């Protein structure tokens, strides 16, 4: 009962022609939670919180656009005659594209506002992990991005998923794996906050953990085109961030 109860409600509420989708709601809550966490991160780093609003808006817009563009590029052969419908639908968001799109727009805003890149990204690192947890919960409620066929006790079906699972078939809820991992990363970053004091260190630590988590989860996700590419991108992100973190942490301080 519990396994099917949540996945039966990708649409939370309908009022006339307007429908509130659980995925959209969780994304909105994710940006709100990330904004609140970033606010406290800014204060702890001594940054001006007045610039935070525009930074969050830019990151949200860039993240959604980047993730959608990446999704469309990965699935050009499956779009058929409806590319515009796919472009403006709520489904089809890829984490890597979202990360790049959000980062690019954030860097543009930081440059315009003359904010220090490393310090701002360090302040926002825990917030990014927290927001990602909400986003993945939205994927779970929408029945999207689930895992491979499984008979594990916690495996479940997504009869109204994207795509729906066949009757009687259960899969691994990889969305929940990522929710748990993102929450764990959030608390690990809070633990590392007073220990990684140099600019860029905390953000690099986030990329190491997020890339590693994504690399591992890709092995049990439902196989789609571009799966190997996704795995390699995750591994490359984690390795590059780890090298950068070691270099930043061990280099002599400037005097």
CSV table of C-alpha atoms in Angstrom, one decimal:
chain,number,residue,atom,x,y,z
A,1,UNK,CA,0.0,0.0,0.0
A,2,UNK,CA,2.7,2.4,1.0
A,3,UNK,CA,4.7,1.6,-2.1
A,4,UNK,CA,1.9,2.6,-4.5
A,5,UNK,CA,0.3,5.4,-2.4
A,6,UNK,CA,2.9,8.1,-3.1
A,7,UNK,CA,3.6,7.2,-6.7
A,8,UNK,CA,-0.1,7.5,-7.5
A,9,UNK,CA,0.0,11.2,-6.9
A,10,UNK,CA,2.2,13.0,-9.5
A,11,UNK,CA,-0.5,15.6,-9.5
A,12,UNK,CA,-1.1,17.1,-6.1
A,13,UNK,CA,-4.1,19.3,-6.7
A,14,UNK,CA,-6.3,20.5,-9.5
A,15,UNK,CA,-8.3,23.8,-9.4
A,16,UNK,CA,-10.2,24.3,-12.6
A,17,UNK,CA,-7.7,24.4,-15.5
A,18,UNK,CA,-4.7,24.7,-13.1
A,19,UNK,CA,-2.9,21.7,-11.8
A,20,UNK,CA,-0.2,21.6,-9.1
A,21,UNK,CA,2.3,18.9,-9.9
A,22,UNK,CA,4.3,17.4,-7.1
A,23,UNK,CA,7.5,17.7,-9.1
A,24,UNK,CA,7.0,21.4,-9.6
A,25,UNK,CA,6.1,21.8,-5.9
A,26,UNK,CA,9.2,20.0,-4.7
A,27,UNK,CA,11.4,22.0,-7.1
A,28,UNK,CA,9.9,25.2,-5.7
A,29,UNK,CA,10.4,24.0,-2.1
A,30,UNK,CA,14.0,23.0,-3.0
A,31,UNK,CA,14.9,26.5,-4.2
A,32,UNK,CA,13.3,27.9,-1.1
A,33,UNK,CA,15.2,25.6,1.2
A,34,UNK,CA,18.4,26.2,-0.7
A,35,UNK,CA,17.8,30.0,-0.5
A,36,UNK,CA,17.4,29.9,3.2
A,37,UNK,CA,20.4,27.7,3.7
A,38,UNK,CA,22.5,30.0,1.4
A,39,UNK,CA,21.3,33.0,3.4
A,40,UNK,CA,22.9,31.5,6.6
A,41,UNK,CA,25.9,30.5,4.6
A,42,UNK,CA,26.4,34.0,3.3
A,43,UNK,CA,26.2,35.4,6.9
A,44,UNK,CA,28.8,32.9,8.2
A,45,UNK,CA,31.1,33.9,5.3
A,46,UNK,CA,30.6,37.6,5.9
A,47,UNK,CA,29.0,38.1,2.5
A,48,UNK,CA,26.3,40.7,1.7
A,49,UNK,CA,22.9,38.9,1.7
A,50,UNK,CA,21.3,41.6,-0.3
A,51,UNK,CA,22.8,40.1,-3.5
A,52,UNK,CA,21.5,36.6,-2.6
A,53,UNK,CA,18.0,37.0,-4.1
A,54,UNK,CA,19.3,37.7,-7.6
A,55,UNK,CA,21.9,35.0,-7.3
A,56,UNK,CA,19.2,32.4,-6.4
A,57,UNK,CA,16.9,33.5,-9.3
A,58,UNK,CA,19.8,33.4,-11.8
A,59,UNK,CA,20.9,29.9,-10.6
A,60,UNK,CA,17.3,28.6,-10.7
A,61,UNK,CA,16.7,29.9,-14.3
A,62,UNK,CA,20.1,28.7,-15.5
A,63,UNK,CA,19.8,25.4,-13.8
A,64,UNK,CA,16.4,24.6,-15.3
A,65,UNK,CA,17.5,25.7,-18.8
A,66,UNK,CA,20.8,23.9,-18.6
A,67,UNK,CA,19.2,20.6,-17.4
A,68,UNK,CA,16.5,20.9,-20.1
A,69,UNK,CA,19.0,21.6,-22.9
A,70,UNK,CA,21.1,18.7,-21.8
A,71,UNK,CA,18.1,16.4,-21.8
A,72,UNK,CA,17.1,17.4,-25.3
A,73,UNK,CA,20.6,16.9,-26.6
A,74,UNK,CA,20.7,13.4,-25.1
A,75,UNK,CA,17.3,12.4,-26.5
A,76,UNK,CA,17.1,14.1,-29.9
A,77,UNK,CA,16.4,10.7,-31.6
A,78,UNK,CA,13.3,10.1,-29.4
A,79,UNK,CA,11.7,13.6,-29.7
A,80,UNK,CA,10.2,12.9,-33.1
A,81,UNK,CA,7.8,15.6,-34.3
A,82,UNK,CA,7.3,17.1,-30.8
A,83,UNK,CA,10.6,18.8,-29.8
A,84,UNK,CA,8.8,22.0,-28.7
A,85,UNK,CA,6.4,20.0,-26.5
A,86,UNK,CA,9.3,18.2,-24.9
A,87,UNK,CA,11.2,21.5,-24.4
A,88,UNK,CA,8.4,23.1,-22.5
A,89,UNK,CA,7.2,20.0,-20.6
A,90,UNK,CA,7.9,19.5,-16.9
A,91,UNK,CA,9.8,16.3,-17.5
A,92,UNK,CA,13.3,15.8,-18.7
A,93,UNK,CA,15.8,17.5,-16.5
A,94,UNK,CA,19.4,16.3,-16.3
A,95,UNK,CA,21.6,17.0,-13.3
A,96,UNK,CA,24.8,17.7,-15.2
A,97,UNK,CA,23.2,20.2,-17.5
A,98,UNK,CA,21.5,21.8,-14.5
A,99,UNK,CA,24.8,22.1,-12.6
A,100,UNK,CA,26.6,23.7,-15.6
A,101,UNK,CA,23.7,26.0,-16.4
A,102,UNK,CA,23.3,27.1,-12.8
A,103,UNK,CA,27.0,27.6,-12.3
A,104,UNK,CA,27.5,29.6,-15.5
A,105,UNK,CA,24.6,32.0,-14.7
A,106,UNK,CA,25.7,32.2,-11.1
A,107,UNK,CA,29.3,33.1,-12.2
A,108,UNK,CA,27.9,35.8,-14.6
A,109,UNK,CA,25.9,37.4,-11.8
A,110,UNK,CA,28.8,37.2,-9.4
A,111,UNK,CA,31.0,38.9,-11.9
A,112,UNK,CA,28.4,41.6,-12.5
A,113,UNK,CA,28.1,42.2,-8.8
A,114,UNK,CA,31.8,41.8,-8.2
A,115,UNK,CA,31.4,39.0,-5.7
A,116,UNK,CA,34.3,36.6,-4.9
A,117,UNK,CA,33.5,33.3,-6.8
A,118,UNK,CA,35.1,30.9,-4.4
A,119,UNK,CA,33.7,32.4,-1.2
A,120,UNK,CA,30.2,32.5,-2.6
A,121,UNK,CA,30.3,28.9,-3.9
A,122,UNK,CA,31.6,27.7,-0.6
A,123,UNK,CA,28.8,29.5,1.2
A,124,UNK,CA,26.3,27.9,-1.2
A,125,UNK,CA,27.6,24.4,-1.3
A,126,UNK,CA,25.5,23.0,1.6
A,127,UNK,CA,22.5,24.8,0.1
A,128,UNK,CA,23.0,23.1,-3.3
A,129,UNK,CA,23.0,19.7,-1.7
A,130,UNK,CA,19.8,20.5,0.3
A,131,UNK,CA,18.0,21.8,-2.8
A,132,UNK,CA,19.1,18.7,-4.8
A,133,UNK,CA,17.4,16.4,-2.1
A,134,UNK,CA,14.1,18.2,-2.7
A,135,UNK,CA,14.5,17.9,-6.5
A,136,UNK,CA,15.1,14.2,-6.3
A,137,UNK,CA,12.1,13.7,-4.0
A,138,UNK,CA,10.1,15.4,-6.8
A,139,UNK,CA,11.5,12.9,-9.3
A,140,UNK,CA,10.3,10.1,-6.9
A,141,UNK,CA,6.8,11.5,-6.6
A,142,UNK,CA,6.7,12.0,-10.4
A,143,UNK,CA,7.9,8.4,-11.0
A,144,UNK,CA,10.9,9.6,-13.0
A,145,UNK,CA,14.5,8.5,-13.0
A,146,UNK,CA,14.0,5.2,-11.2
A,147,UNK,CA,16.3,2.2,-11.1
A,148,UNK,CA,16.7,-1.2,-12.7
A,149,UNK,CA,14.3,-4.1,-12.2
A,150,UNK,CA,14.7,-5.5,-8.7
A,151,UNK,CA,13.0,-7.8,-6.1
A,152,UNK,CA,14.6,-6.1,-3.1
A,153,UNK,CA,12.2,-5.6,-0.2
A,154,UNK,CA,12.1,-1.9,-0.8
A,155,UNK,CA,11.7,-2.1,-4.6
A,156,UNK,CA,8.5,-0.6,-6.0
A,157,UNK,CA,6.5,0.0,-9.2
A,158,UNK,CA,5.8,3.2,-10.9
A,159,UNK,CA,2.6,2.5,-13.0
A,160,UNK,CA,2.2,6.2,-13.8
A,161,UNK,CA,5.9,6.9,-14.1
A,162,UNK,CA,8.0,8.3,-17.0
A,163,UNK,CA,8.0,5.8,-18.5
A,164,UNK,CA,5.5,3.6,-16.6
A,165,UNK,CA,6.8,0.3,-15.2
A,166,UNK,CA,5.0,-2.8,-16.5
A,167,UNK,CA,2.4,-4.4,-14.3
A,168,UNK,CA,4.0,-6.6,-11.6
A,169,UNK,CA,7.5,-5.2,-12.2
A,170,UNK,CA,9.3,-3.5,-9.4
A,171,UNK,CA,12.4,-1.4,-9.6
A,172,UNK,CA,15.0,0.2,-7.3
A,173,UNK,CA,13.9,3.6,-6.1
A,174,UNK,CA,17.2,5.3,-7.0
A,175,UNK,CA,15.6,8.7,-6.5
A,176,UNK,CA,15.4,7.9,-2.8
A,177,UNK,CA,19.0,6.8,-2.8
A,178,UNK,CA,19.9,10.2,-4.0
A,179,UNK,CA,17.7,12.0,-1.6
A,180,UNK,CA,19.4,10.2,1.3
A,181,UNK,CA,22.9,10.8,-0.2
A,182,UNK,CA,22.1,14.5,-0.7
A,183,UNK,CA,21.0,14.9,2.9
A,184,UNK,CA,24.1,13.1,4.1
A,185,UNK,CA,26.3,15.4,1.9
A,186,UNK,CA,24.5,18.4,3.4
A,187,UNK,CA,25.4,17.4,6.9
A,188,UNK,CA,29.0,16.4,6.0
A,189,UNK,CA,29.5,19.8,4.4
A,190,UNK,CA,28.3,21.5,7.6
A,191,UNK,CA,30.8,19.3,9.6
A,192,UNK,CA,33.6,20.3,7.2
A,193,UNK,CA,32.7,24.0,7.2
A,194,UNK,CA,35.0,25.0,10.0
A,195,UNK,CA,37.8,22.7,8.8
A,196,UNK,CA,37.9,23.8,5.1
A,197,UNK,CA,38.6,27.5,5.4
A,198,UNK,CA,40.2,28.3,2.1
A,199,UNK,CA,38.2,29.6,-0.8
A,200,UNK,CA,36.9,26.9,-3.1
A,201,UNK,CA,37.6,24.0,-0.7
A,202,UNK,CA,34.0,23.4,0.5
A,203,UNK,CA,32.6,23.6,-3.0
A,204,UNK,CA,35.2,21.2,-4.3
A,205,UNK,CA,34.3,18.8,-1.4
A,206,UNK,CA,30.7,19.0,-2.5
A,207,UNK,CA,31.6,18.2,-6.1
A,208,UNK,CA,33.7,15.2,-5.0
A,209,UNK,CA,30.8,13.7,-2.9
A,210,UNK,CA,28.1,14.6,-5.5
A,211,UNK,CA,30.1,13.2,-8.4
A,212,UNK,CA,30.9,10.0,-6.5
A,213,UNK,CA,27.3,9.5,-5.4
A,214,UNK,CA,26.1,10.0,-9.0
A,215,UNK,CA,28.7,7.6,-10.4
A,216,UNK,CA,27.6,4.9,-8.0
A,217,UNK,CA,23.9,5.4,-8.5
A,218,UNK,CA,24.3,5.2,-12.3
A,219,UNK,CA,25.1,1.5,-12.0
A,220,UNK,CA,21.6,0.7,-10.7
A,221,UNK,CA,19.6,3.3,-12.6
A,222,UNK,CA,17.3,2.3,-15.5
A,223,UNK,CA,19.5,2.1,-18.6
A,224,UNK,CA,18.9,4.8,-21.1
A,225,UNK,CA,20.9,6.2,-24.0
A,226,UNK,CA,23.9,8.2,-22.8
A,227,UNK,CA,24.2,6.2,-19.6
A,228,UNK,CA,27.9,5.6,-20.0
A,229,UNK,CA,28.4,9.2,-20.7
A,230,UNK,CA,26.6,10.2,-17.5
A,231,UNK,CA,28.8,7.8,-15.5
A,232,UNK,CA,32.0,9.1,-17.0
A,233,UNK,CA,31.0,12.7,-16.4
A,234,UNK,CA,30.3,11.9,-12.8
A,235,UNK,CA,33.6,10.2,-12.3
A,236,UNK,CA,35.5,13.0,-14.1
A,237,UNK,CA,33.7,15.6,-11.9
A,238,UNK,CA,34.7,13.7,-8.7
A,239,UNK,CA,38.3,13.2,-9.7
A,240,UNK,CA,38.9,16.8,-11.0
A,241,UNK,CA,37.3,18.2,-7.8
A,242,UNK,CA,39.4,15.9,-5.6
A,243,UNK,CA,42.6,17.0,-7.3
A,244,UNK,CA,41.6,20.7,-7.0
A,245,UNK,CA,40.7,20.2,-3.3
A,246,UNK,CA,44.1,18.6,-2.5
A,247,UNK,CA,45.9,21.3,-4.4
A,248,UNK,CA,44.1,24.1,-2.7
A,249,UNK,CA,44.4,22.6,0.7
A,250,UNK,CA,48.1,21.9,0.5
A,251,UNK,CA,49.4,24.9,-1.3
A,252,UNK,CA,51.4,27.5,0.7
A,253,UNK,CA,49.3,30.4,1.9
A,254,UNK,CA,50.0,33.8,0.4
A,255,UNK,CA,51.5,36.4,2.7
